[in-house]
Short mmCIF file of N, CA and C in Angstrom, two decimals:
data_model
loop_
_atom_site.label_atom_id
_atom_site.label_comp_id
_atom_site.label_asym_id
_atom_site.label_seq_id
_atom_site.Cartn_x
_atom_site.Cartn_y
_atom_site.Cartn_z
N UNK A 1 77.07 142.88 41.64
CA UNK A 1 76.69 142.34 40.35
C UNK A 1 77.90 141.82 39.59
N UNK A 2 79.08 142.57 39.43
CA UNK A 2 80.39 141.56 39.12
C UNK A 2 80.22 140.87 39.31
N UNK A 3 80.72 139.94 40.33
CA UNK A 3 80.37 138.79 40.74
C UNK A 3 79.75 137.93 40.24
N UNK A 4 78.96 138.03 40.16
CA UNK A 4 77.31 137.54 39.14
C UNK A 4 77.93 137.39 37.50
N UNK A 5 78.26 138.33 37.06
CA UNK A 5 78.56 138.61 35.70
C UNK A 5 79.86 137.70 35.89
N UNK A 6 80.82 137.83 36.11
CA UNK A 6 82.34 136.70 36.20
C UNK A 6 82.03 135.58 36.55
N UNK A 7 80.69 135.00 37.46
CA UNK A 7 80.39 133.30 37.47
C UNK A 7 79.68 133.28 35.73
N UNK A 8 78.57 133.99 35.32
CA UNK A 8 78.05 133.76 34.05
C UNK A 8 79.67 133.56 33.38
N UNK A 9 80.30 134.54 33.00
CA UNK A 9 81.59 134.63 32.25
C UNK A 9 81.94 132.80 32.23
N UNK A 10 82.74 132.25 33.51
CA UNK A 10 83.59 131.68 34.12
C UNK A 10 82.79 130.06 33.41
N UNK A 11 81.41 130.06 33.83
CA UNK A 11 80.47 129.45 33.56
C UNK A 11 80.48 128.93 32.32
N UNK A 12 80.56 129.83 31.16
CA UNK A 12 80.31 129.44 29.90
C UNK A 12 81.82 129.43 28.92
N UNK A 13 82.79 129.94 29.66
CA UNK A 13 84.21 129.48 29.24
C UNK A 13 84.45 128.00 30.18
N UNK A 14 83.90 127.32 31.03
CA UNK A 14 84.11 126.07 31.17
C UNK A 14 83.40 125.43 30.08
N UNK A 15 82.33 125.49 29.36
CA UNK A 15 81.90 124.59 28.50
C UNK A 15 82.51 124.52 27.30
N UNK A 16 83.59 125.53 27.26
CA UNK A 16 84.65 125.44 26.04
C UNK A 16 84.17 126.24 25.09
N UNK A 17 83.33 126.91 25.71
CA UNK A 17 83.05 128.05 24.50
C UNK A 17 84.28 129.58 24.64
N UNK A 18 84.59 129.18 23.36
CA UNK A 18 86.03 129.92 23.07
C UNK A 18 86.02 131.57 22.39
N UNK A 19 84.77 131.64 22.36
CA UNK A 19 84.46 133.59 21.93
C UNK A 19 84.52 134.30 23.00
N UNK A 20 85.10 135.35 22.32
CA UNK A 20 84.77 136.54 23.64
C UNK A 20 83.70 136.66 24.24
N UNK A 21 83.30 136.64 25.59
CA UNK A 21 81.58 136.87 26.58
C UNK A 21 81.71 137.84 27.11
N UNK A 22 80.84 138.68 27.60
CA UNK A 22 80.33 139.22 28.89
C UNK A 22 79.32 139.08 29.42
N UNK A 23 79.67 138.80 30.82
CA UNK A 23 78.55 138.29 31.40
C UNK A 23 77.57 139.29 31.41
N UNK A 24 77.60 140.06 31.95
CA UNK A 24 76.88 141.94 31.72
C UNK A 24 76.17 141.28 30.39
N UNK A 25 76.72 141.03 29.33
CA UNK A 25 75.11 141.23 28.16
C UNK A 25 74.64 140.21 28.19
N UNK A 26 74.70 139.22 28.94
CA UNK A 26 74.40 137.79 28.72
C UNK A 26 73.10 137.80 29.81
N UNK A 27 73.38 138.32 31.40
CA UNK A 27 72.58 138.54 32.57
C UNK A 27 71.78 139.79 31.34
N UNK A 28 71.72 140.80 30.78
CA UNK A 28 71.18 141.75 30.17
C UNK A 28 70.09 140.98 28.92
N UNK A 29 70.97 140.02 28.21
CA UNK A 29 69.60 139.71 27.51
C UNK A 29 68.82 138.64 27.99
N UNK A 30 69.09 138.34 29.00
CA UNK A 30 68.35 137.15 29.65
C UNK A 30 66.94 137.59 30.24
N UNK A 31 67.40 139.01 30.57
CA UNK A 31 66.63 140.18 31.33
C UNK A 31 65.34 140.45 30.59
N UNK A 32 66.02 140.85 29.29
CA UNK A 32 64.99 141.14 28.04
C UNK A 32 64.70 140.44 27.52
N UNK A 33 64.98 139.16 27.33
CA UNK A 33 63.64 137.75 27.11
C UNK A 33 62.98 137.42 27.98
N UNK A 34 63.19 137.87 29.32
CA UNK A 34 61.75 137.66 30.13
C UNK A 34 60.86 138.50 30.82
N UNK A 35 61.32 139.20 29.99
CA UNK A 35 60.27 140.64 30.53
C UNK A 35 59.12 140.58 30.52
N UNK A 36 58.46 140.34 31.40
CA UNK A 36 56.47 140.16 30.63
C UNK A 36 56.31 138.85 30.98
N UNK A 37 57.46 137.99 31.26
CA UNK A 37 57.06 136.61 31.41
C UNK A 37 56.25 136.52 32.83
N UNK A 38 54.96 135.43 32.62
CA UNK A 38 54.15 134.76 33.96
C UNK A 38 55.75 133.87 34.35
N UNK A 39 55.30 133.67 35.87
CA UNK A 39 56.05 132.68 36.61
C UNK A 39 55.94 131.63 35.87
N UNK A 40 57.00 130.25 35.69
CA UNK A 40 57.60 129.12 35.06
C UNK A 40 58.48 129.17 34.47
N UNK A 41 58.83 127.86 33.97
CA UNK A 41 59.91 127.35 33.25
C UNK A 41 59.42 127.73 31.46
N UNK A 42 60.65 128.50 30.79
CA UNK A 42 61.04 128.91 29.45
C UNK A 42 62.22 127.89 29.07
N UNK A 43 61.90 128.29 27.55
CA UNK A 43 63.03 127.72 27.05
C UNK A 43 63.01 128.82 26.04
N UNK A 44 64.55 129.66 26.08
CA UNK A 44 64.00 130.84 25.09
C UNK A 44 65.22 130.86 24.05
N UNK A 45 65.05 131.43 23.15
CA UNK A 45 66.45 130.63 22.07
C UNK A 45 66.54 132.68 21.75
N UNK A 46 67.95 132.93 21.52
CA UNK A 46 67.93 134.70 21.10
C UNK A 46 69.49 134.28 20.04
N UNK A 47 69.26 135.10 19.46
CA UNK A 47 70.58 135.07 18.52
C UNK A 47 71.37 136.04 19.32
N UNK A 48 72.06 135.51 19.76
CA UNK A 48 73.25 136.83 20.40
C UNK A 48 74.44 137.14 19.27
N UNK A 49 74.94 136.67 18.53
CA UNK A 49 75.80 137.01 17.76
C UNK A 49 75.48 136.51 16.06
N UNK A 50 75.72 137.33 15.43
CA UNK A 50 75.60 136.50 13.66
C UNK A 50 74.96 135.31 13.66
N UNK A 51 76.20 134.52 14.21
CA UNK A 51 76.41 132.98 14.00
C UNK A 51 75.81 132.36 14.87
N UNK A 52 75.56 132.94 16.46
CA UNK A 52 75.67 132.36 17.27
C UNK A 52 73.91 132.32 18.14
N UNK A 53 73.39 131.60 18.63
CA UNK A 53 72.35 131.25 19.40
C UNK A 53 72.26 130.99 20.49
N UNK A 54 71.58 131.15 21.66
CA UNK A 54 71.86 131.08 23.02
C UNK A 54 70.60 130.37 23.05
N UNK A 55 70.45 129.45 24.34
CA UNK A 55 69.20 128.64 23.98
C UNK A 55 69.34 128.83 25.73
N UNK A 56 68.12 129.72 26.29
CA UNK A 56 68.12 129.85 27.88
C UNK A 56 67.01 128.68 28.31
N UNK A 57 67.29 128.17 29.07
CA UNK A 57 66.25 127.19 30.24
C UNK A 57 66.30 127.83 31.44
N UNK A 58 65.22 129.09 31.71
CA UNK A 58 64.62 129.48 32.90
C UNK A 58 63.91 129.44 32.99
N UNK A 59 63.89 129.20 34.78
CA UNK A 59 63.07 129.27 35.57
C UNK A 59 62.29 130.91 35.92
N UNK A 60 61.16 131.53 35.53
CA UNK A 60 60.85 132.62 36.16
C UNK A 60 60.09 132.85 37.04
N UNK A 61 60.08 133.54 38.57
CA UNK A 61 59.99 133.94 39.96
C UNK A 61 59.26 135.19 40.42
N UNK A 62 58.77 135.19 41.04
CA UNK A 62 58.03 136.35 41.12
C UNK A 62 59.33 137.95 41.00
N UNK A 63 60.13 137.99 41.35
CA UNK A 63 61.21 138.87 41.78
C UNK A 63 62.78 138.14 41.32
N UNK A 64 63.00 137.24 40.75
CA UNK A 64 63.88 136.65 40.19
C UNK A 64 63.84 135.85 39.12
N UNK A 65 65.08 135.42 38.74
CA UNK A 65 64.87 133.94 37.56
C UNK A 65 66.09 132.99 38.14
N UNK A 66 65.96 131.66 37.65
CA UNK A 66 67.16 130.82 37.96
C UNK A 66 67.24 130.23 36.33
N UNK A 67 68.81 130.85 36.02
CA UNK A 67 69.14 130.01 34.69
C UNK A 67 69.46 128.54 34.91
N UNK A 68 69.12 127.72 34.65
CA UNK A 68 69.74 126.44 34.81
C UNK A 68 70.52 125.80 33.99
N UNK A 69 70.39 125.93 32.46
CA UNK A 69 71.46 125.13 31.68
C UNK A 69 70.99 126.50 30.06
N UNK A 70 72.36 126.63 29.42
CA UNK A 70 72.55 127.54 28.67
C UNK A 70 73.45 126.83 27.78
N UNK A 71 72.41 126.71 26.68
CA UNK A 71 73.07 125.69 25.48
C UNK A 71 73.47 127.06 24.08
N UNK A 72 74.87 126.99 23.66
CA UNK A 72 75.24 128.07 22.62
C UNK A 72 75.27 127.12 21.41
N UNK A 73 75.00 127.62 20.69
CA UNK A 73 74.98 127.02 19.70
C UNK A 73 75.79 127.53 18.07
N UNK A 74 77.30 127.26 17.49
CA UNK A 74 77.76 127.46 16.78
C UNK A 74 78.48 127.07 15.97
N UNK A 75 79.40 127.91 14.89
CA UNK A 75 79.84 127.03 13.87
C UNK A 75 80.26 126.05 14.17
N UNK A 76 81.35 126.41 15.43
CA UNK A 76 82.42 125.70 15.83
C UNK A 76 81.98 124.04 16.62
N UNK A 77 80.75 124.44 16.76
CA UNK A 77 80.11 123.57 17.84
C UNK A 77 79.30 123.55 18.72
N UNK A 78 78.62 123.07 19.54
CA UNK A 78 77.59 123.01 20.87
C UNK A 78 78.02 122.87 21.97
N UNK A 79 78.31 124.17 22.63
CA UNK A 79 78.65 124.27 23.87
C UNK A 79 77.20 124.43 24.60
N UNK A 80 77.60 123.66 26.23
CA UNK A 80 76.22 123.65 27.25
C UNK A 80 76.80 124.07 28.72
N UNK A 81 76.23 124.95 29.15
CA UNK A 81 76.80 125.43 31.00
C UNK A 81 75.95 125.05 31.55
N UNK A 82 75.69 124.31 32.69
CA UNK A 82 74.53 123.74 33.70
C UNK A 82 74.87 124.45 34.59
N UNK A 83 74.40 126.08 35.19
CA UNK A 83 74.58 126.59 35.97
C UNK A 83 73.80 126.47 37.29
N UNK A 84 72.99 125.15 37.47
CA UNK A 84 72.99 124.05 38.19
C UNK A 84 73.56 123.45 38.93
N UNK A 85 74.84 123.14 38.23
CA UNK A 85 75.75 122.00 38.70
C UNK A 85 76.30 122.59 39.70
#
C-alpha cells in the first residue's frame, strides 16, 4: 500500500500543488466517499482542508475504484492530477 500512497503523494505534487499531502488520507477519504456507492462514474467534491476542496472523478467497480483526474481546489489556485496519464 506505500506504494500506492507515494504515487497518490508524487501525483498531486506534480500538479504543483504545494501543501503538505498524504497519500494515506487522500486513498482514505476517497474510500469514505464511496462507500455505498452502485458501480459508475462519480464526481465527488469533499473539503479536505479549511480552504481546500478535492473534486474526485471515479470510476466505481465491483471490488475496486479507478481515480482518474483529481482537481484541488484553492486559495492559491487550481491544481489537477490525471492519474490517467
Amino acid at each position: 500500500m506505500n506504494e500506492l500512497y507515494e504515487m497518490i503523494e508524487k501525483k498531486i505534487k506534480e500538479s504543483g500543488y504545494s501543501r503538505p499531502i498524504s497519500g494515506s488520507d487522500v486513498y482514505d477519504d476517497i474510500c469514505d466517499q464511496i462507500e455505498g456507492k452502485e458501480n459508475g462514474s462519480y464526481v465527488v467534491l469533499s473539503k479536505f482542508d479549511d480552504d481546500v476542496i478535492f473534486e474526485y472523478h471515479i470510476t466505481v467497480m465491483d471490488d475496486e475504484f479507478n481515480l482518474g483526474v483529481l482537481t484541488m481546489r484553492t486559495p492559491e489556485g487550481v491544481f489537477e492530477a490525471d492519474f490517467d496519464a
